[in-house]
């Protein structure tokens, strides 16, 4: 037996085990694990390195229309390139509907943006904005069956927020079709109320984005989303949870036996509201929703990761250039935080931050790191065991890490198309050095070796985590 590739001498870690063994790869799949596997066209020496399932970032935004005059910095090419350098082999961006738009057309448009342009594999979540009968009755169920098996709904944002009635109707479709609903939980009316008050008081700098959406706004919406899901008896994923109070809502539901899942992100572990203090317009670099909170919230988010309340750790990479009239500093954005596009980049720094702050500092085990960064994403979104693990039969999606390399995160190291990183100056230990997608190196020893088009679109199964519990009220 001759393999295409053998990765030799490394330490393999999955969500369950850590073992020293070699990986045999044939036809883009892992076909053997063990010692003395035999011959290969290429032997990759991984001595002293970790061999991990490639990261799966199940929450990123690329090439999304973001309002008049605003352009998202990363398209599928630069976004997936940055992802590959960050040790990721797959990303799940959103295909976002606009009011009145056919969902079929949305999917077509995003395929046109992505197909042939990606360095790592991709699959889409849908964002449902229009809840008309045509969309919920016909298009959405058909798309779920075609492999678009998750969708996000927003409880805030002009032009995107759904009413409770609309949320219930979308959740009912998920229950009938077996799709997984993701919820952006913030109270829209309360944000508008506070934003008006802040502006009237002349508090318009980017710093006031945080005070316009304090913790009760997120906690209340989290509670409401969970209650609506309980009524419909449908599992839900609460995305980008920023603090302990919202996290406790999720924990309480989980302890009741409800299928409620949680996601948190790097910004809630290493940034705080204070990072914007005294920065004036430069504070726009940190404007995202929900906003980073305080040190106490950071340690509560760590607890959520350690105790399994959060099962996925994603970047919420949502890239806008800072010093650019099409980015954070739009002419309108200079007049009030209200107009600063929300979102920060992070697809390339997600894994080094979690590895360094988590594994190296003893907060989580290496196996928990793999679960939170890859395996649980695959299980949650209908990709497992093709993706998310190192096992015979799985796709050869592998990241090779140098666990001891110390790096100071800096914009000069990034491969995104943003002009800053909000994590500038953070020192990490542990860095992904090579990334292999389906048996081919996209990044090798820190250099781009892949080509756009190496990444493929992946149609997804229904999530085994999305089945209702059978306790519904109708
Ligand atoms: O500020 C953020 N997170 N922007 C991205 C869109 C979203 O809500 O996930
Ligand atoms: Zn969101
Ligand atoms: Zn997002
Ligand atoms: Zn090395």
Tab-separated table of C-alpha atoms and ligand atoms in Angstrom:
chain	number	residue	atom	x	y	z
A	1	UNK	CA	0.000	0.000	0.000
A	2	UNK	CA	1.381	3.387	-0.977
A	3	UNK	CA	-0.217	6.493	0.479
A	4	UNK	CA	-0.348	9.913	-1.112
A	5	UNK	CA	0.961	11.384	2.136
A	6	UNK	CA	2.040	10.203	5.556
A	7	UNK	CA	2.275	12.722	8.392
A	8	UNK	CA	4.924	11.199	10.616
A	9	UNK	CA	6.121	11.729	14.162
A	10	UNK	CA	3.497	14.162	15.423
A	11	UNK	CA	1.175	14.067	18.403
A	12	UNK	CA	-2.423	13.679	17.308
A	13	UNK	CA	-5.209	15.119	19.398
A	14	UNK	CA	-8.929	14.688	18.839
A	15	UNK	CA	-11.839	15.724	21.061
A	16	UNK	CA	-11.359	12.426	22.890
A	17	UNK	CA	-7.725	11.307	22.794
A	18	UNK	CA	-4.113	12.378	22.498
A	19	UNK	CA	-1.838	9.795	20.849
A	20	UNK	CA	1.500	9.691	19.118
A	21	UNK	CA	0.959	8.080	15.738
A	22	UNK	CA	1.274	8.602	12.014
A	23	UNK	CA	-1.531	9.597	9.642
A	24	UNK	CA	-1.892	7.939	6.246
A	25	UNK	CA	-3.740	9.918	3.591
A	26	UNK	CA	-5.094	8.653	0.300
A	27	UNK	CA	-7.453	10.420	-2.110
A	28	UNK	CA	-8.062	13.326	0.282
A	29	UNK	CA	-9.198	11.061	3.121
A	30	UNK	CA	-7.507	9.695	6.208
A	31	UNK	CA	-7.116	5.996	5.447
A	32	UNK	CA	-4.835	4.776	8.218
A	33	UNK	CA	-3.596	5.704	11.682
A	34	UNK	CA	-0.709	3.870	13.319
A	35	UNK	CA	3.015	3.242	13.333
A	36	UNK	CA	5.117	2.051	10.383
A	37	UNK	CA	2.381	2.729	7.854
A	38	UNK	CA	4.704	2.066	4.921
A	39	UNK	CA	5.394	3.990	1.742
A	40	UNK	CA	4.048	7.346	0.635
A	41	UNK	CA	4.679	9.720	-2.238
A	42	UNK	CA	5.335	12.330	0.397
A	43	UNK	CA	6.386	12.070	4.023
A	44	UNK	CA	5.615	15.100	6.178
A	45	UNK	CA	7.747	15.315	9.301
A	46	UNK	CA	5.644	16.542	12.213
A	47	UNK	CA	8.101	15.735	14.975
A	48	UNK	CA	7.559	18.032	17.938
A	49	UNK	CA	4.294	19.306	16.490
A	50	UNK	CA	0.627	18.755	17.175
A	51	UNK	CA	-1.540	17.237	14.463
A	52	UNK	CA	-5.099	18.463	14.998
A	53	UNK	CA	-8.377	18.358	13.092
A	54	UNK	CA	-8.508	21.573	11.068
A	55	UNK	CA	-10.416	24.332	12.785
A	56	UNK	CA	-14.037	24.804	11.763
A	57	UNK	CA	-15.238	28.356	12.284
A	58	UNK	CA	-19.013	28.104	12.206
A	59	UNK	CA	-19.632	31.847	12.481
A	60	UNK	CA	-18.012	34.170	9.943
A	61	UNK	CA	-19.223	36.912	7.613
A	62	UNK	CA	-17.732	37.426	4.148
A	63	UNK	CA	-18.900	39.692	1.316
A	64	UNK	CA	-22.169	40.626	2.961
A	65	UNK	CA	-24.004	43.732	1.778
A	66	UNK	CA	-23.744	45.962	4.849
A	67	UNK	CA	-25.663	49.128	4.107
A	68	UNK	CA	-25.355	52.120	1.778
A	69	UNK	CA	-21.724	53.003	1.035
A	70	UNK	CA	-20.320	50.300	3.339
A	71	UNK	CA	-18.239	47.432	1.984
A	72	UNK	CA	-17.227	44.359	3.955
A	73	UNK	CA	-13.437	44.099	3.837
A	74	UNK	CA	-13.157	40.378	3.178
A	75	UNK	CA	-14.641	38.498	0.289
A	76	UNK	CA	-14.490	34.722	0.082
A	77	UNK	CA	-10.953	34.797	-1.274
A	78	UNK	CA	-9.301	36.936	1.399
A	79	UNK	CA	-11.561	35.606	4.148
A	80	UNK	CA	-10.795	31.940	3.492
A	81	UNK	CA	-7.093	32.720	2.984
A	82	UNK	CA	-7.006	34.337	6.414
A	83	UNK	CA	-8.923	31.342	7.801
A	84	UNK	CA	-6.339	28.909	6.376
A	85	UNK	CA	-3.450	30.804	7.977
A	86	UNK	CA	-5.347	30.594	11.258
A	87	UNK	CA	-5.398	26.784	11.163
A	88	UNK	CA	-8.931	26.435	9.779
A	89	UNK	CA	-9.991	23.987	7.094
A	90	UNK	CA	-13.640	24.997	6.955
A	91	UNK	CA	-15.788	28.060	7.582
A	92	UNK	CA	-19.526	28.620	7.711
A	93	UNK	CA	-20.414	32.121	6.495
A	94	UNK	CA	-23.929	33.487	6.264
A	95	UNK	CA	-26.011	33.867	3.122
A	96	UNK	CA	-28.129	36.838	4.073
A	97	UNK	CA	-31.576	37.549	2.704
A	98	UNK	CA	-32.808	41.104	2.169
A	99	UNK	CA	-36.467	41.999	2.656
A	100	UNK	CA	-38.548	40.793	-0.288
A	101	UNK	CA	-35.730	38.702	-1.741
A	102	UNK	CA	-36.201	35.093	-2.799
A	103	UNK	CA	-34.112	32.721	-0.659
A	104	UNK	CA	-33.223	30.693	-3.738
A	105	UNK	CA	-31.775	33.837	-5.266
A	106	UNK	CA	-29.818	34.550	-2.071
A	107	UNK	CA	-28.246	31.103	-2.211
A	108	UNK	CA	-27.411	31.565	-5.911
A	109	UNK	CA	-25.799	34.942	-5.198
A	110	UNK	CA	-23.594	33.584	-2.414
A	111	UNK	CA	-22.536	30.609	-4.511
A	112	UNK	CA	-21.521	33.057	-7.224
A	113	UNK	CA	-19.380	34.904	-4.670
A	114	UNK	CA	-17.839	31.751	-3.193
A	115	UNK	CA	-17.515	29.151	-5.917
A	116	UNK	CA	-13.961	28.914	-7.226
A	117	UNK	CA	-12.713	31.565	-4.794
A	118	UNK	CA	-12.131	29.691	-1.551
A	119	UNK	CA	-8.944	28.316	0.007
A	120	UNK	CA	-10.788	26.226	2.605
A	121	UNK	CA	-14.127	24.415	2.509
A	122	UNK	CA	-17.313	26.392	3.033
A	123	UNK	CA	-20.977	25.855	3.736
A	124	UNK	CA	-23.686	28.462	4.289
A	125	UNK	CA	-26.069	29.271	7.089
A	126	UNK	CA	-29.094	31.204	5.812
A	127	UNK	CA	-30.232	34.442	7.474
A	128	UNK	CA	-34.008	34.771	7.395
A	129	UNK	CA	-35.198	38.367	7.193
A	130	UNK	CA	-38.387	37.936	5.172
A	131	UNK	CA	-40.952	35.648	6.771
A	132	UNK	CA	-43.554	35.760	4.000
A	133	UNK	CA	-45.558	32.627	3.229
A	134	UNK	CA	-43.557	32.029	0.046
A	135	UNK	CA	-40.293	31.977	2.025
A	136	UNK	CA	-41.394	30.001	5.082
A	137	UNK	CA	-43.904	27.751	3.321
A	138	UNK	CA	-41.922	26.789	0.244
A	139	UNK	CA	-38.372	28.046	-0.186
A	140	UNK	CA	-36.985	27.400	3.268
A	141	UNK	CA	-38.159	23.775	3.633
A	142	UNK	CA	-36.811	22.995	0.150
A	143	UNK	CA	-33.439	24.574	0.948
A	144	UNK	CA	-33.137	22.646	4.219
A	145	UNK	CA	-33.586	19.452	2.222
A	146	UNK	CA	-30.926	20.654	-0.203
A	147	UNK	CA	-28.316	20.826	2.582
A	148	UNK	CA	-28.743	24.359	3.975
A	149	UNK	CA	-29.614	22.923	7.370
A	150	UNK	CA	-29.208	25.901	9.696
A	151	UNK	CA	-30.409	29.471	9.739
A	152	UNK	CA	-29.923	32.550	11.848
A	153	UNK	CA	-32.542	35.010	13.008
A	154	UNK	CA	-31.921	38.460	14.451
A	155	UNK	CA	-33.809	40.023	17.360
A	156	UNK	CA	-32.183	43.393	16.614
A	157	UNK	CA	-30.804	45.526	13.735
A	158	UNK	CA	-32.819	47.832	11.505
A	159	UNK	CA	-34.355	45.921	8.629
A	160	UNK	CA	-33.376	42.525	10.079
A	161	UNK	CA	-35.041	42.189	13.472
A	162	UNK	CA	-37.917	39.725	13.605
A	163	UNK	CA	-40.930	40.168	15.856
A	164	UNK	CA	-41.698	37.395	18.345
A	165	UNK	CA	-44.481	36.216	16.023
A	166	UNK	CA	-41.999	35.977	13.140
A	167	UNK	CA	-39.462	34.167	15.315
A	168	UNK	CA	-42.112	31.621	16.259
A	169	UNK	CA	-43.036	31.088	12.620
A	170	UNK	CA	-39.385	30.541	11.637
A	171	UNK	CA	-38.862	28.193	14.578
A	172	UNK	CA	-41.924	26.203	13.526
A	173	UNK	CA	-40.314	25.632	10.103
A	174	UNK	CA	-37.118	24.468	11.801
A	175	UNK	CA	-39.099	22.049	13.924
A	176	UNK	CA	-40.866	20.608	10.886
A	177	UNK	CA	-37.753	20.340	8.743
A	178	UNK	CA	-35.098	19.410	11.321
A	179	UNK	CA	-33.010	22.525	10.783
A	180	UNK	CA	-31.072	24.256	13.551
A	181	UNK	CA	-31.995	27.848	14.452
A	182	UNK	CA	-29.254	30.270	15.516
A	183	UNK	CA	-30.353	33.392	17.380
A	184	UNK	CA	-28.768	36.829	17.694
A	185	UNK	CA	-30.268	37.756	21.059
A	186	UNK	CA	-30.459	41.480	21.825
A	187	UNK	CA	-33.591	43.541	22.564
A	188	UNK	CA	-34.105	45.863	19.582
A	189	UNK	CA	-36.513	48.357	21.176
A	190	UNK	CA	-34.363	48.718	24.282
A	191	UNK	CA	-31.278	49.426	22.148
A	192	UNK	CA	-33.193	52.067	20.188
A	193	UNK	CA	-34.428	53.657	23.419
A	194	UNK	CA	-30.940	53.846	24.926
A	195	UNK	CA	-29.345	54.987	21.653
A	196	UNK	CA	-31.784	57.917	21.414
A	197	UNK	CA	-31.093	58.909	25.026
A	198	UNK	CA	-27.308	58.708	24.591
A	199	UNK	CA	-27.380	60.746	21.397
A	200	UNK	CA	-29.585	63.423	22.990
A	201	UNK	CA	-26.997	63.677	25.779
A	202	UNK	CA	-24.265	64.188	23.179
A	203	UNK	CA	-22.749	60.785	23.889
A	204	UNK	CA	-22.044	59.778	20.328
A	205	UNK	CA	-18.429	58.490	20.329
A	206	UNK	CA	-17.861	54.796	19.496
A	207	UNK	CA	-17.295	54.170	23.213
A	208	UNK	CA	-21.057	54.593	23.739
A	209	UNK	CA	-21.881	51.622	21.535
A	210	UNK	CA	-21.350	49.438	24.632
A	211	UNK	CA	-23.612	51.489	26.946
A	212	UNK	CA	-26.308	51.437	24.224
A	213	UNK	CA	-26.656	47.660	24.653
A	214	UNK	CA	-25.799	46.656	28.232
A	215	UNK	CA	-26.080	43.148	29.647
A	216	UNK	CA	-29.845	43.196	30.486
A	217	UNK	CA	-30.557	43.749	26.780
A	218	UNK	CA	-28.774	40.522	25.905
A	219	UNK	CA	-30.010	38.591	28.944
A	220	UNK	CA	-33.662	39.457	28.280
A	221	UNK	CA	-33.497	38.520	24.609
A	222	UNK	CA	-31.676	35.278	25.429
A	223	UNK	CA	-34.402	34.384	27.901
A	224	UNK	CA	-37.110	35.281	25.384
A	225	UNK	CA	-35.509	33.310	22.542
A	226	UNK	CA	-35.215	30.252	24.776
A	227	UNK	CA	-38.846	30.611	25.897
A	228	UNK	CA	-40.090	30.889	22.311
A	229	UNK	CA	-38.046	27.826	21.340
A	230	UNK	CA	-39.465	25.926	24.307
A	231	UNK	CA	-43.017	26.746	23.169
A	232	UNK	CA	-42.293	25.399	19.706
A	233	UNK	CA	-40.131	22.540	21.055
A	234	UNK	CA	-37.217	23.295	18.783
A	235	UNK	CA	-33.491	23.268	19.623
A	236	UNK	CA	-31.692	26.634	19.399
A	237	UNK	CA	-28.129	27.910	19.321
A	238	UNK	CA	-27.627	31.263	21.056
A	239	UNK	CA	-24.668	32.783	19.222
A	240	UNK	CA	-21.967	35.204	20.395
A	241	UNK	CA	-22.794	35.184	24.110
A	242	UNK	CA	-20.800	37.904	25.877
A	243	UNK	CA	-21.430	37.535	29.607
A	244	UNK	CA	-22.419	35.394	32.561
A	245	UNK	CA	-26.024	36.562	32.886
A	246	UNK	CA	-26.952	35.469	29.356
A	247	UNK	CA	-24.866	32.329	29.875
A	248	UNK	CA	-26.847	31.476	33.027
A	249	UNK	CA	-30.084	31.645	31.011
A	250	UNK	CA	-28.648	29.008	28.701
A	251	UNK	CA	-27.393	26.881	31.587
A	252	UNK	CA	-30.791	26.982	33.294
A	253	UNK	CA	-32.474	25.799	30.087
A	254	UNK	CA	-29.903	23.025	29.658
A	255	UNK	CA	-30.447	21.893	33.256
A	256	UNK	CA	-34.192	21.731	32.542
A	257	UNK	CA	-33.414	19.355	29.701
A	258	UNK	CA	-34.027	21.801	26.857
A	259	UNK	CA	-31.840	21.538	23.770
A	260	UNK	CA	-30.328	24.990	24.020
A	261	UNK	CA	-26.755	25.450	22.845
A	262	UNK	CA	-24.365	28.332	23.296
A	263	UNK	CA	-21.501	29.939	21.410
A	264	UNK	CA	-18.913	32.438	22.609
A	265	UNK	CA	-16.082	34.209	20.788
A	266	UNK	CA	-12.529	35.503	21.372
A	267	UNK	CA	-13.654	39.118	21.844
A	268	UNK	CA	-15.540	38.085	24.992
A	269	UNK	CA	-12.462	36.410	26.470
A	270	UNK	CA	-9.757	39.000	25.829
A	271	UNK	CA	-11.382	42.400	25.102
A	272	UNK	CA	-13.358	44.674	27.423
A	273	UNK	CA	-15.465	47.807	27.108
A	274	UNK	CA	-12.530	49.696	28.658
A	275	UNK	CA	-10.483	49.037	25.511
A	276	UNK	CA	-12.522	51.822	23.851
A	277	UNK	CA	-11.992	54.344	26.629
A	278	UNK	CA	-10.117	57.461	25.565
A	279	UNK	CA	-9.760	56.242	21.998
A	280	UNK	CA	-12.362	58.556	20.467
A	281	UNK	CA	-12.966	57.496	16.822
A	282	UNK	CA	-10.441	54.685	17.044
A	283	UNK	CA	-12.856	52.973	19.408
A	284	UNK	CA	-14.732	52.040	16.218
A	285	UNK	CA	-12.149	49.267	15.779
A	286	UNK	CA	-13.809	47.405	18.652
A	287	UNK	CA	-17.468	48.047	17.826
A	288	UNK	CA	-19.291	44.740	17.599
A	289	UNK	CA	-22.525	43.329	18.958
A	290	UNK	CA	-22.941	42.180	21.616
A	291	UNK	CA	-20.087	44.392	22.848
A	292	UNK	CA	-17.157	43.097	24.910
A	293	UNK	CA	-18.004	43.622	28.614
A	294	UNK	CA	-15.640	43.507	31.619
A	295	UNK	CA	-13.144	41.210	33.389
A	296	UNK	CA	-15.926	39.481	35.344
A	297	UNK	CA	-17.783	38.670	32.118
A	298	UNK	CA	-14.568	37.284	30.649
A	299	UNK	CA	-14.117	34.842	33.511
A	300	UNK	CA	-17.786	33.840	33.305
A	301	UNK	CA	-17.400	33.099	29.593
A	302	UNK	CA	-14.389	30.916	30.445
A	303	UNK	CA	-16.576	29.051	32.948
A	304	UNK	CA	-19.169	28.563	30.220
A	305	UNK	CA	-16.506	26.983	28.027
A	306	UNK	CA	-15.056	24.840	30.812
A	307	UNK	CA	-18.432	23.574	31.998
A	308	UNK	CA	-19.859	22.834	28.570
A	309	UNK	CA	-22.568	25.522	28.579
A	310	UNK	CA	-20.869	26.796	25.436
A	311	UNK	CA	-20.164	23.984	23.005
A	312	UNK	CA	-18.743	26.061	20.167
A	313	UNK	CA	-16.135	28.806	20.059
A	314	UNK	CA	-16.327	30.868	16.865
A	315	UNK	CA	-14.749	34.097	15.670
A	316	UNK	CA	-17.806	36.045	14.447
A	317	UNK	CA	-15.283	37.439	11.931
A	318	UNK	CA	-17.165	40.447	10.521
A	319	UNK	CA	-14.539	42.556	8.773
A	320	UNK	CA	-14.636	46.291	8.084
A	321	UNK	CA	-11.606	48.432	7.362
A	322	UNK	CA	-10.967	51.136	9.955
A	323	UNK	CA	-9.392	54.023	8.093
A	324	UNK	CA	-11.780	53.854	5.169
A	325	UNK	CA	-14.958	55.773	4.284
A	326	UNK	CA	-16.461	52.427	3.196
A	327	UNK	CA	-15.583	50.873	6.565
A	328	UNK	CA	-15.771	51.881	10.207
A	329	UNK	CA	-15.249	55.580	9.490
A	330	UNK	CA	-18.088	56.153	7.061
A	331	UNK	CA	-19.036	59.832	6.874
A	332	UNK	CA	-22.180	58.927	8.816
A	333	UNK	CA	-20.195	56.760	11.225
A	334	UNK	CA	-18.273	59.850	12.300
A	335	UNK	CA	-21.484	61.469	13.559
A	336	UNK	CA	-22.647	58.737	15.964
A	337	UNK	CA	-21.775	55.218	17.074
A	338	UNK	CA	-25.237	54.330	15.743
A	339	UNK	CA	-23.841	54.344	12.206
A	340	UNK	CA	-20.548	52.538	12.765
A	341	UNK	CA	-20.777	49.134	11.061
A	342	UNK	CA	-20.836	46.394	13.702
A	343	UNK	CA	-18.254	43.662	13.635
A	344	UNK	CA	-14.558	42.910	14.055
A	345	UNK	CA	-12.127	40.565	12.300
A	346	UNK	CA	-10.821	37.407	13.977
A	347	UNK	CA	-10.922	34.307	11.784
A	348	UNK	CA	-7.100	34.084	11.790
A	349	UNK	CA	-6.591	34.709	15.518
A	350	UNK	CA	-9.461	32.643	16.998
A	351	UNK	CA	-7.482	29.442	17.454
A	352	UNK	CA	-4.146	30.861	18.694
A	353	UNK	CA	-6.042	32.910	21.307
A	354	UNK	CA	-8.027	29.902	22.558
A	355	UNK	CA	-4.963	27.659	22.494
A	356	UNK	CA	-2.737	30.098	24.330
A	357	UNK	CA	-5.229	31.493	26.844
A	358	UNK	CA	-6.983	28.133	27.236
A	359	UNK	CA	-4.640	25.176	26.827
A	360	UNK	CA	-1.345	26.856	27.697
A	361	UNK	CA	-2.777	28.593	30.752
A	362	UNK	CA	-4.425	25.386	31.991
A	363	UNK	CA	-8.028	26.556	31.629
A	364	UNK	CA	-9.023	23.810	29.167
A	365	UNK	CA	-7.423	20.575	27.999
A	366	UNK	CA	-6.030	20.060	24.518
A	367	UNK	CA	-8.955	17.731	23.786
A	368	UNK	CA	-11.443	20.369	24.928
A	369	UNK	CA	-9.671	22.807	22.626
A	370	UNK	CA	-10.236	20.455	19.675
A	371	UNK	CA	-13.877	19.982	20.637
A	372	UNK	CA	-14.551	23.716	20.982
A	373	UNK	CA	-12.679	24.706	17.846
A	374	UNK	CA	-13.577	21.904	15.444
A	375	UNK	CA	-15.400	18.722	16.497
A	376	UNK	CA	-18.440	20.336	18.120
A	377	UNK	CA	-18.927	22.632	15.124
A	378	UNK	CA	-19.036	19.566	12.864
A	379	UNK	CA	-21.455	17.767	15.182
A	380	UNK	CA	-23.688	20.806	15.615
A	381	UNK	CA	-23.987	21.647	11.936
A	382	UNK	CA	-24.326	18.247	10.264
A	383	UNK	CA	-20.721	17.715	9.116
A	384	UNK	CA	-19.553	14.964	11.459
A	385	UNK	CA	-17.687	12.587	11.054
A	386	UNK	CA	-16.667	13.707	7.546
A	387	UNK	CA	-15.269	16.826	9.197
A	388	UNK	CA	-14.109	17.692	12.708
A	389	UNK	CA	-11.961	14.733	13.682
A	390	UNK	CA	-8.924	12.660	12.806
A	391	UNK	CA	-10.291	9.187	12.087
A	392	UNK	CA	-10.121	6.643	9.300
A	393	UNK	CA	-12.657	7.692	6.675
A	394	UNK	CA	-12.719	11.379	7.611
A	395	UNK	CA	-11.607	14.104	5.210
A	396	UNK	CA	-7.883	14.805	5.636
A	397	UNK	CA	-8.539	18.293	7.063
A	398	UNK	CA	-5.567	18.808	9.323
A	399	UNK	CA	-3.750	21.636	11.049
A	400	UNK	CA	-0.168	21.135	12.173
A	401	UNK	CA	0.695	23.278	15.181
A	402	UNK	CA	3.884	24.350	16.816
A	403	UNK	CA	2.691	24.326	20.437
A	404	UNK	CA	5.683	26.296	21.691
A	405	UNK	CA	5.992	29.090	19.173
A	406	UNK	CA	5.533	32.494	20.781
A	407	UNK	CA	3.953	35.168	18.623
A	408	UNK	CA	2.857	38.734	19.294
A	409	UNK	CA	-0.349	39.197	17.337
A	410	UNK	CA	0.013	42.047	14.921
A	411	UNK	CA	-1.686	43.385	11.812
A	412	UNK	CA	1.565	42.798	9.887
A	413	UNK	CA	1.096	39.029	10.355
A	414	UNK	CA	-2.518	38.907	9.177
A	415	UNK	CA	-3.774	37.712	5.786
A	416	UNK	CA	-7.194	39.336	5.901
A	417	UNK	CA	-8.095	42.457	3.934
A	418	UNK	CA	-8.803	44.504	7.050
A	419	UNK	CA	-6.351	47.273	8.006
A	420	UNK	CA	-6.108	46.379	11.703
A	421	UNK	CA	-6.558	43.574	14.196
A	422	UNK	CA	-8.377	44.256	17.466
A	423	UNK	CA	-5.972	41.770	19.080
A	424	UNK	CA	-2.837	43.817	18.278
A	425	UNK	CA	-0.085	43.248	20.843
A	426	UNK	CA	-1.565	40.167	22.501
A	427	UNK	CA	1.159	37.588	23.107
A	428	UNK	CA	0.284	33.984	22.423
A	429	UNK	CA	2.129	30.699	22.662
A	430	UNK	CA	1.184	28.076	20.085
A	431	UNK	CA	0.689	28.765	16.395
A	432	UNK	CA	-0.682	26.820	13.399
A	433	UNK	CA	2.171	26.341	10.923
A	434	UNK	CA	0.544	24.239	8.190
A	435	UNK	CA	-3.024	23.675	7.074
A	436	UNK	CA	-4.137	20.790	4.884
A	437	UNK	CA	-7.565	20.645	3.248
A	438	UNK	CA	-8.667	17.205	2.003
A	439	UNK	CA	-5.048	16.025	1.838
A	440	UNK	CA	-3.520	19.094	0.154
A	441	UNK	CA	-1.515	21.779	1.908
A	442	UNK	CA	-3.099	25.197	1.558
A	443	UNK	CA	-0.590	26.713	3.966
A	444	UNK	CA	2.743	25.013	4.519
A	445	UNK	CA	5.333	26.193	7.047
A	446	UNK	CA	3.679	29.592	7.111
A	447	UNK	CA	3.548	30.043	3.314
A	448	UNK	CA	0.538	29.991	1.043
A	449	UNK	CA	0.788	26.859	-1.123
A	450	UNK	CA	-2.845	26.476	-2.103
A	451	UNK	CA	-4.844	28.256	-4.741
A	452	UNK	CA	-8.267	29.820	-4.626
A	453	UNK	CA	-10.662	27.104	-5.672
A	454	UNK	CA	-8.971	24.495	-3.465
A	455	UNK	CA	-11.794	24.993	-0.988
A	456	UNK	CA	-15.112	23.438	-1.937
A	457	UNK	CA	-18.717	23.989	-1.037
A	458	UNK	CA	-19.986	21.289	1.340
A	459	UNK	CA	-23.663	20.372	1.490
A	460	UNK	CA	-24.660	19.473	5.044
A	461	UNK	CA	-26.733	16.758	6.726
A	462	UNK	CA	-29.364	17.726	9.243
A	463	UNK	CA	-27.846	18.206	12.657
A	464	UNK	CA	-28.404	15.292	15.041
A	465	UNK	CA	-28.598	17.973	17.745
A	466	UNK	CA	-31.591	19.640	16.069
A	467	UNK	CA	-34.212	16.964	16.699
A	468	UNK	CA	-37.078	18.179	18.916
A	469	UNK	CA	-37.439	16.558	22.340
A	470	UNK	CA	-41.120	15.693	21.828
A	471	UNK	CA	-42.340	17.846	24.675
A	472	UNK	CA	-43.955	20.518	22.519
A	473	UNK	CA	-47.216	22.206	23.283
A	474	UNK	CA	-48.761	21.474	19.875
B	1	LIG	O1	-21.133	42.940	15.483
B	1	LIG	C1	-21.299	41.876	14.935
B	1	LIG	N1	-21.234	40.749	15.618
B	1	LIG	N2	-21.559	41.840	13.629
B	1	LIG	C2	-21.740	40.666	12.908
B	1	LIG	C3	-23.147	40.369	12.689
B	1	LIG	C4	-23.675	39.516	13.784
B	1	LIG	O2	-24.574	39.948	14.459
B	1	LIG	O3	-23.216	38.396	13.961
B	2	LIG	ZN1	-25.260	38.235	15.402
B	3	LIG	ZN1	-21.920	37.290	13.378
B	4	LIG	ZN1	8.373	23.843	14.529
